[in-house]
Amino acid sequence: MNRGVSVAARPVTVTVDGQAVEVPEGSTVREACAKAGVEIPTLCFLENLTPVNVCRVCVVELEGSRALVPSCSRKVEGGMVIHTDTPRVRTSRKMVLELLASSVDLSAAGPEVAEWLAAYGAEPERYGRRAPARTARPDLGEAATVAQPPKVDNALYVRDYSRCILCYKCVEACGEDAQFTFAIAVAGRGFDAHISTEFDVPLPDSACVYCGNCVGVCPTGALMFKSEFDLRQAGAWDPARQTVTPTICPYCGVGCTLELHVQDNRIVKVTSPLDHTVSHGHLCVKGRFGFEFVQDRDPGG
Amino acid sequence: MTEHEPNRVPEATPREMAAVDAVVGPELNGAAPAAAARRMRVQLQRPYRRDLLLPALLALQQAEGWISPGGLAYLAQRLALPLAEAYGVASFYGLLALEPEPPTVLHVCDDVACQTAGAMELCQTLERVLGPAGSAPESSEVGWHRSPCLGRCAEGPAVYVQRLGAAGGGARWDAAQTAEEWLQAVATGMAVTSAVPIRRRPGLPQPLTGRIGRIPPDSLDAYRRHGGYQALRRALALGREGVLREIAAARLVGRGGAGFPTAAKWEAVAKSPEPVRYLVVNADESEPGTFKDRALLEGDPFAIVEGATIAAWVIGAHRVYVFVRGEYPEARRSLEAAIAQARAHGYLGATIMDEPYPLEIEVRSGAGAYICGEETALFNAIEGKRGEPRNKPPFPTVHGLFGKPTVVNNVETIANVPVVLNLGAAAYRDLGSAGGSGTRLFCVSGQVMAPGLVEVPIGTPLKEVVAIAGGLRPGRELRAVLLGGAAGTFVGPEAWDMALDPEVVRARGATLGSGVVVVFDDTADLGAIVRRIARFFREESCGQCVPCRLGTVRQLELVERLEAGRPLGSLEQERALHRDLVQVMRDASICGLGQTAANAVASALALGLVGEGSRGQ
Amino acid sequence: MFGAGGGTSSYREIEETDLIILWGSNARETHPIFFHHVLKGIGNGARLYVVDPRRTASAEWAHLWLGLDVGTDIALANAVGREIIQAGLVNEDFVRRATTGFERYREAVEPYTLERAETITGVPAEAIRQLAHDYARAERAELCWTLGITEHHNAVDNVFALINLALLTGHVGRWGSGLNPLRGQNNVQGGGDMGALPNKLPGFQDIEEDANARARFEAAWGCRIPPRRGLHVSQMFEAMEAGRFHGLLIIGENPAQSEADAARAVRLLQGLDHLVVQDIFLTRTAELAHVVLPATASWCETEGTVTSSERRVQRVRRALEPPPGARDDLEILAELAKRLGHDWGKPTAQAVWDECRQLSPMHRGMRYDRLEAMGGIQWPCPDEDHPGTPFLHGRLWQDPVEGPLAPFQPVEFEPPLDALDDEFPIRLTTGRRLESYNTGVQTTHYRPPLSKGERIHLSPEDMAALGIREGMLVRVVSRRGAVVVPATADPGLRQGLAFMSFHFPDQVNTNQLTLDRWDPKSGTAEFKATAIRVEPIETAVGAEAMEVRR
């Protein structure tokens, strides 16, 4: 068997917003759009994970298709005619963003999310007053939300599922796309679906090995370094005062690149570049969280 | 240095271990247990059988009445499956309890059809006797939950009973007994359901239901005496190509709701270069108001076995999975008995009749999830995963069950296969009308005199179909009919004369779906019915994609506001909001559930069935 | 390996190979991100073999795990080699063209029948046969090892035994086929690259044999370089013991706790005339020093490069201001030089690197800006247009072979030095745990819930036989010392095998138990094979504490 030796893929021509582009067979619609210079918003897609196409923010209109299609996972076929900015596309994106914003706390999501909400004209307040806590039956006139207290059950990272949009990225990173630890899974169904350990046991009783790869892929701050969480609680979290410096992990000899996020001369979180061939954005517990020792010393003593 | 206790591994009870072992088998599964590996100094990988997860979870549920942490841990270890994943799967299915339950648990249908048959009164009674739904402490003898449609709509108000250590089954409310007497009868397995009533009109051909109730369903001899296995003989004589031509010429289309040409599906798999293929018979009948597949499986199971045998042989599948709704244990037993007899007589196993062709039919049970009727969600359920639909393409005929080319046919479609071969394509076409070949089954329930299953030629008018089910109650006026179930549409009295022909119905913005006809007269509380439909989708959405997971929640909130007469802003604003919800769900949901979840509510809003004036007299 | 010391393959090749052998490596815990590549390989259809006395977290992913007795690797490897020869699975073309010494090897492994290997190693003959056949028949195969191979008294022989297998089958020098020692510490490879070996100048240029290289360095540095190898760490301690070694500068090492037979190491360090320790912490070793030089953390407070297990030279950068008083290693060295009469000015990391590029041909093309733009470069990289080298020894597949042929190095099995007997019947092997690192200098500062302190892992059978309950304190005794430690049952261990880490020396100094006998060729001590006995302590405080908590 000759795995891994890539055979040059045949080129396929598709049309994106009236512009013909050629991409290799097997490319996704999203990749074709990128080739045409059209950026597609997405919440659940990440380069180092298998597309799960659940957020539906990235839908586009495909001529001949009854429903819109998710551009992150749909493969191109020759002659496809793709429209990325039709009224149907805009309505779907607006609604998806609006539905999420009406039920989830997006305040710690990346700045692009707020930009999309504005750009697509989302009106999350039109569903009524936000229910203050997750409940099976909110009061009449209240909009159900996933509001709940954050889970602080270990010293390394915090799970605040009131910020969770259920993009599945953490489950993928914990499972088959990187870590193969499978400490968490999607549990429950429908609006009650949530990310959970078995029987919702605290992380220290679960299979979690604290690699933090779930934290690394979370788009909304639902999973957060304890250091970031504490600074935010104290009102001291300030990205404007932060620097990001790439360096190499000080532990074993694999050579993972660490991006040290530093605020006020303290490491406040650690990430890894998605596109590096060594780590593909993933780290182990020591690389991700084992930095405390450098800021925990008294060289005189 | 913080010291942590070692992770506590909960232990399984002997009953749980025995239940899991009975499903997983004595052969080691997954990685060899540590002790054996230590002894052997080697570790050999065993075949990985995640697909046994759902059967084993159901066995655990029956053994202890719930999925305990210890039982789940043991199961996960036997299947070499991460515990969190096993939990994620267990928590997906409604019939699996994750907290201790009393020995007897009633699932009481309060869905659209049963609401018209006294379900609300039954629920009130149970609330009085047993306390609110889902509140029973473990120590009590009987607990109860509200349930979506149980497929027993002609026998409502319907109840499905789970019993500790025994198979579940349907039960029927008996208004003649006191609640206590009835509960006693339920707990001891006395209050069993009847068979699906078949409503017939003399003179109408009934190739699908003709045998039901007239021959013993458990007798292969009786089946053969009444035309059974003639079709398989004919198929083997025609050859695979011949059968494909015949099915194509008969213009048989799928009866599950989508109406796709059966021959085209079969042909795609028959011609696949992939040697391993599957046939899946979709018997996860869960569309509210539907009970036709249950009638076929319980009343004429050999017809399904014969039809599946022909289909599997034509497409080159050596294994058939029949995925039967978890709430249908009677149907499962009936089908399994038929399979065993067929196997014993050489209709399955190493040969099918005289033809050397290895073929096995395996029955799998669902565990309480409407979404598993969606074909790709059904694959995931069989594979031991959460019943979440997959994105299409790739389509099942290319990448189906276990990633192999797969044909999925509804039970009624499979039942039509022997009919086509027995009658010949031309005669089969003639049974129907311009709108389609053959007959169709309609599940007529609600406020009619004789609810039950009706088989009529395609194109028979709605009024006729309802008349066969005894028609409206004397002195009552028709208010609305729900066609196609919760995923279908409400039509008003103006549709009374409409031919039940897929094209005609589609032209009116409605759908036949799975043949649901729920009739509401002028006494019905349609607001409550619409609210129940909205709640149904809120509870049955798998939760995977945003439009459906959140759209169904907002739709229910909207319906409740309108029902309470407390709209947010103006009525027009609420309607505009619903139009947006309809659009995003229809356009951007992954699967058919989300894409149709707003249809019934939209049609009800259009007909003025919600809010002011929706309550009947 | 046959020249420059470094793994021959890239991590990406692990994803695309057909067969992976982890020999004496629990990469799942010790090299977690490398193991991600292994998992991708398995996902792509590769088969994984794990050779390890313990059924480790890595072994759980294996298609076949071979649980050999500690220190019997050579017997196993020689039997694999013999079986490959017997079964006619030798890559004869490769052996003929690219290697030397096959006949001698064939004769040397001849006595290692499968049956004899089963007797020595405990691994069933059939499993050895399967490994041999599968490795030889695989189109591509990667053989990876870690300290399970090298922390033995005969470490270099162990490595030779594995290299021989790759030569026999041609599993080296091609994409997806190679030999990979996984480095335990982030810049072990880089230290070797830079000449921190007794006999090498930067770029693996031999100080004794390579007169040209010596001349280049002499010209650049304006001094004469003695053509004489230095001492490795174990020899230094021997020299201290013999009174031939009086002063020591230690940079970033903690031998008082990391050396085998720690009590002896402390005694010898205390006996030095002058001990200088340069570290970021006041380690146990620093506490013994006459002078302590507070240094900066090289990975986040200074500029420079490190080299990974796939020979990738990568930039480290300053992200933090070091604490007051701490000084850059380079600055400390320059100041020391100044005190010794040599003014090097204030060299920057980049200037030092550029000098290295001048003098080490394999690093020549690695300009800082290129390292940054390319996410590191794998050596050799001889010029500034060179993309780096994903795998080594492609030359062995050229016809004729370019450069020297690869020699078979026949080796004989020797049992571990610390023999088991009635008094010390249990074999203790040591290693790392996922969340911790070495002597815990860094990892005791963060609080992963995984960290449970030091414990001795025993087989459930031994626990039962000795009447030990989970969490009970036991006394572990070796011929050199004794420690008290809680016990835990480990289903990955068979009877007679025990495991400890050395991450919590302040709690339990595991290296009081280990033997300081070392491999004469590499200087590595035999950390992996200690004979012990385990004595339950009757008034088990730990056990009572556990009971209360339950």
GROMACS .gro file of N, CA, C and O in nm, chain B residues 314-358:
model
  180
  615VAL      N    1  -3.051  -0.882  -0.462
  615VAL     CA    2  -3.034  -0.801  -0.584
  615VAL      C    3  -2.915  -0.705  -0.570
  615VAL      O    4  -2.836  -0.690  -0.663
  616ILE      N    5  -2.901  -0.644  -0.453
  616ILE     CA    6  -2.793  -0.546  -0.440
  616ILE      C    7  -2.661  -0.610  -0.399
  616ILE      O    8  -2.559  -0.544  -0.395
  617GLY      N    9  -2.663  -0.739  -0.370
  617GLY     CA   10  -2.539  -0.807  -0.335
  617GLY      C   11  -2.498  -0.787  -0.190
  617GLY      O   12  -2.379  -0.790  -0.158
  618ALA      N   13  -2.596  -0.769  -0.102
  618ALA     CA   14  -2.566  -0.757   0.041
  618ALA      C   15  -2.582  -0.893   0.106
  618ALA      O   16  -2.675  -0.967   0.075
  619HIS      N   17  -2.491  -0.925   0.197
  619HIS     CA   18  -2.501  -1.052   0.268
  619HIS      C   19  -2.545  -1.033   0.411
  619HIS      O   20  -2.553  -1.128   0.487
  620ARG      N   21  -2.569  -0.911   0.446
  620ARG     CA   22  -2.620  -0.884   0.581
  620ARG      C   23  -2.722  -0.772   0.572
  620ARG      O   24  -2.699  -0.671   0.507
  621VAL      N   25  -2.833  -0.796   0.638
  621VAL     CA   26  -2.941  -0.698   0.644
  621VAL      C   27  -2.958  -0.658   0.789
  621VAL      O   28  -2.958  -0.744   0.878
  622TYR      N   29  -2.966  -0.530   0.813
  622TYR     CA   30  -3.003  -0.483   0.946
  622TYR      C   31  -3.144  -0.427   0.940
  622TYR      O   32  -3.176  -0.345   0.854
  623VAL      N   33  -3.228  -0.476   1.030
  623VAL     CA   34  -3.360  -0.416   1.045
  623VAL      C   35  -3.357  -0.338   1.174
  623VAL      O   36  -3.335  -0.395   1.282
  624PHE      N   37  -3.369  -0.208   1.164
  624PHE     CA   38  -3.361  -0.122   1.282
  624PHE      C   39  -3.503  -0.090   1.327
  624PHE      O   40  -3.573  -0.009   1.266
  625VAL      N   41  -3.543  -0.158   1.435
  625VAL     CA   42  -3.680  -0.146   1.482
  625VAL      C   43  -3.686  -0.049   1.599
  625VAL      O   44  -3.602  -0.053   1.690
  626ARG      N   45  -3.785   0.034   1.594
  626ARG     CA   46  -3.806   0.130   1.701
  626ARG      C   47  -3.803   0.061   1.838
  626ARG      O   48  -3.863  -0.045   1.857
  627GLY      N   49  -3.732   0.121   1.934
  627GLY     CA   50  -3.718   0.061   2.067
  627GLY      C   51  -3.851   0.039   2.137
  627GLY      O   52  -3.865  -0.053   2.218
  628GLU      N   53  -3.951   0.120   2.106
  628GLU     CA   54  -4.081   0.108   2.171
  628GLU      C   55  -4.167  -0.001   2.107
  628GLU      O   56  -4.284  -0.016   2.141
  629TYR      N   57  -4.109  -0.077   2.012
  629TYR     CA   58  -4.184  -0.181   1.942
  629TYR      C   59  -4.129  -0.321   1.975
  629TYR      O   60  -4.093  -0.396   1.885
  630PRO      N   61  -4.122  -0.360   2.101
  630PRO     CA   62  -4.068  -0.494   2.128
  630PRO      C   63  -4.153  -0.605   2.068
  630PRO      O   64  -4.101  -0.709   2.028
  631GLU      N   65  -4.284  -0.582   2.058
  631GLU     CA   66  -4.370  -0.686   1.999
  631GLU      C   67  -4.334  -0.707   1.852
  631GLU      O   68  -4.326  -0.821   1.805
  632ALA      N   69  -4.309  -0.597   1.782
  632ALA     CA   70  -4.273  -0.607   1.641
  632ALA      C   71  -4.139  -0.678   1.626
  632ALA      O   72  -4.119  -0.761   1.537
  633ARG      N   73  -4.048  -0.646   1.717
  633ARG     CA   74  -3.917  -0.710   1.711
  633ARG      C   75  -3.930  -0.861   1.732
  633ARG      O   76  -3.870  -0.939   1.658
  634ARG      N   77  -4.008  -0.899   1.832
  634ARG     CA   78  -4.024  -1.042   1.859
  634ARG      C   79  -4.085  -1.113   1.740
  634ARG      O   80  -4.041  -1.221   1.699
  635SER      N   81  -4.187  -1.052   1.682
  635SER     CA   82  -4.256  -1.112   1.568
  635SER      C   83  -4.159  -1.130   1.451
  635SER      O   84  -4.153  -1.237   1.389
  636LEU      N   85  -4.080  -1.027   1.426
  636LEU     CA   86  -3.987  -1.033   1.314
  636LEU      C   87  -3.877  -1.136   1.341
  636LEU      O   88  -3.840  -1.215   1.253
  637GLU      N   89  -3.827  -1.137   1.463
  637GLU     CA   90  -3.719  -1.233   1.495
  637GLU      C   91  -3.767  -1.376   1.485
  637GLU      O   92  -3.693  -1.464   1.440
  638ALA      N   93  -3.893  -1.399   1.525
  638ALA     CA   94  -3.948  -1.534   1.512
  638ALA      C   95  -3.954  -1.573   1.365
  638ALA      O   96  -3.923  -1.687   1.327
  639ALA      N   97  -3.997  -1.480   1.282
  639ALA     CA   98  -4.007  -1.509   1.139
  639ALA      C   99  -3.869  -1.536   1.079
  639ALA      O  100  -3.851  -1.630   0.999
  640ILE      N  101  -3.770  -1.456   1.121
  640ILE     CA  102  -3.633  -1.476   1.069
  640ILE      C  103  -3.583  -1.615   1.109
  640ILE      O  104  -3.525  -1.688   1.027
  641ALA      N  105  -3.608  -1.653   1.234
  641ALA     CA  106  -3.559  -1.783   1.282
  641ALA      C  107  -3.622  -1.896   1.201
  641ALA      O  108  -3.554  -1.992   1.161
  642GLN      N  109  -3.752  -1.884   1.174
  642GLN     CA  110  -3.818  -1.990   1.096
  642GLN      C  111  -3.767  -1.993   0.953
  642GLN      O  112  -3.742  -2.099   0.896
  643ALA      N  113  -3.751  -1.875   0.898
  643ALA     CA  114  -3.702  -1.868   0.759
  643ALA      C  115  -3.564  -1.930   0.749
  643ALA      O  116  -3.533  -2.004   0.655
  644ARG      N  117  -3.484  -1.904   0.850
  644ARG     CA  118  -3.349  -1.958   0.853
  644ARG      C  119  -3.353  -2.110   0.865
  644ARG      O  120  -3.280  -2.182   0.797
  645ALA      N  121  -3.441  -2.158   0.953
  645ALA     CA  122  -3.451  -2.302   0.975
  645ALA      C  123  -3.497  -2.375   0.849
  645ALA      O  124  -3.470  -2.492   0.832
  646HIS      N  125  -3.565  -2.305   0.762
  646HIS     CA  126  -3.617  -2.369   0.641
  646HIS      C  127  -3.539  -2.330   0.517
  646HIS      O  128  -3.589  -2.345   0.405
  647GLY      N  129  -3.419  -2.279   0.535
  647GLY     CA  130  -3.334  -2.256   0.419
  647GLY      C  131  -3.367  -2.133   0.338
  647GLY      O  132  -3.321  -2.117   0.225
  648TYR      N  133  -3.448  -2.042   0.395
  648TYR     CA  134  -3.474  -1.916   0.324
  648TYR      C  135  -3.370  -1.810   0.358
  648TYR      O  136  -3.365  -1.705   0.295
  649LEU      N  137  -3.295  -1.838   0.462
  649LEU     CA  138  -3.186  -1.749   0.503
  649LEU      C  139  -3.072  -1.838   0.550
  649LEU      O  140  -3.090  -1.958   0.566
  650GLY      N  141  -2.957  -1.777   0.575
  650GLY     CA  142  -2.843  -1.856   0.620
  650GLY      C  143  -2.748  -1.878   0.504
  650GLY      O  144  -2.705  -1.782   0.440
  651ALA      N  145  -2.719  -2.005   0.475
  651ALA     CA  146  -2.624  -2.033   0.368
  651ALA      C  147  -2.689  -2.021   0.230
  651ALA      O  148  -2.622  -1.995   0.130
  652THR      N  149  -2.819  -2.042   0.227
  652THR     CA  150  -2.888  -2.036   0.097
  652THR      C  151  -3.014  -1.952   0.112
  652THR      O  152  -3.068  -1.937   0.222
  653ILE      N  153  -3.061  -1.901   0.000
  653ILE     CA  154  -3.197  -1.846  -0.003
  653ILE      C  155  -3.275  -1.931  -0.102
  653ILE      O  156  -3.248  -1.931  -0.221
  654MET      N  157  -3.363  -2.010  -0.050
  654MET     CA  158  -3.429  -2.117  -0.128
  654MET      C  159  -3.322  -2.206  -0.188
  654MET      O  160  -3.234  -2.254  -0.116
  655ASP      N  161  -3.322  -2.220  -0.319
  655ASP     CA  162  -3.225  -2.312  -0.380
  655ASP      C  163  -3.093  -2.243  -0.411
  655ASP      O  164  -2.997  -2.308  -0.449
  656GLU      N  165  -3.093  -2.111  -0.398
  656GLU     CA  166  -2.976  -2.036  -0.440
  656GLU      C  167  -2.871  -2.034  -0.329
  656GLU      O  168  -2.899  -1.989  -0.218
  657PRO      N  169  -2.748  -2.079  -0.357
  657PRO     CA  170  -2.645  -2.066  -0.254
  657PRO      C  171  -2.608  -1.918  -0.240
  657PRO      O  172  -2.548  -1.860  -0.331
  658TYR      N  173  -2.652  -1.860  -0.133
  658TYR     CA  174  -2.626  -1.717  -0.113
  658TYR      C  175  -2.631  -1.690   0.037
  658TYR      O  176  -2.738  -1.688   0.098
  659PRO      N  177  -2.511  -1.669   0.098
  659PRO     CA  178  -2.511  -1.644   0.243
  659PRO      C  179  -2.583  -1.513   0.274
  659PRO      O  180  -2.551  -1.409   0.217
   0.00000   0.00000   0.00000
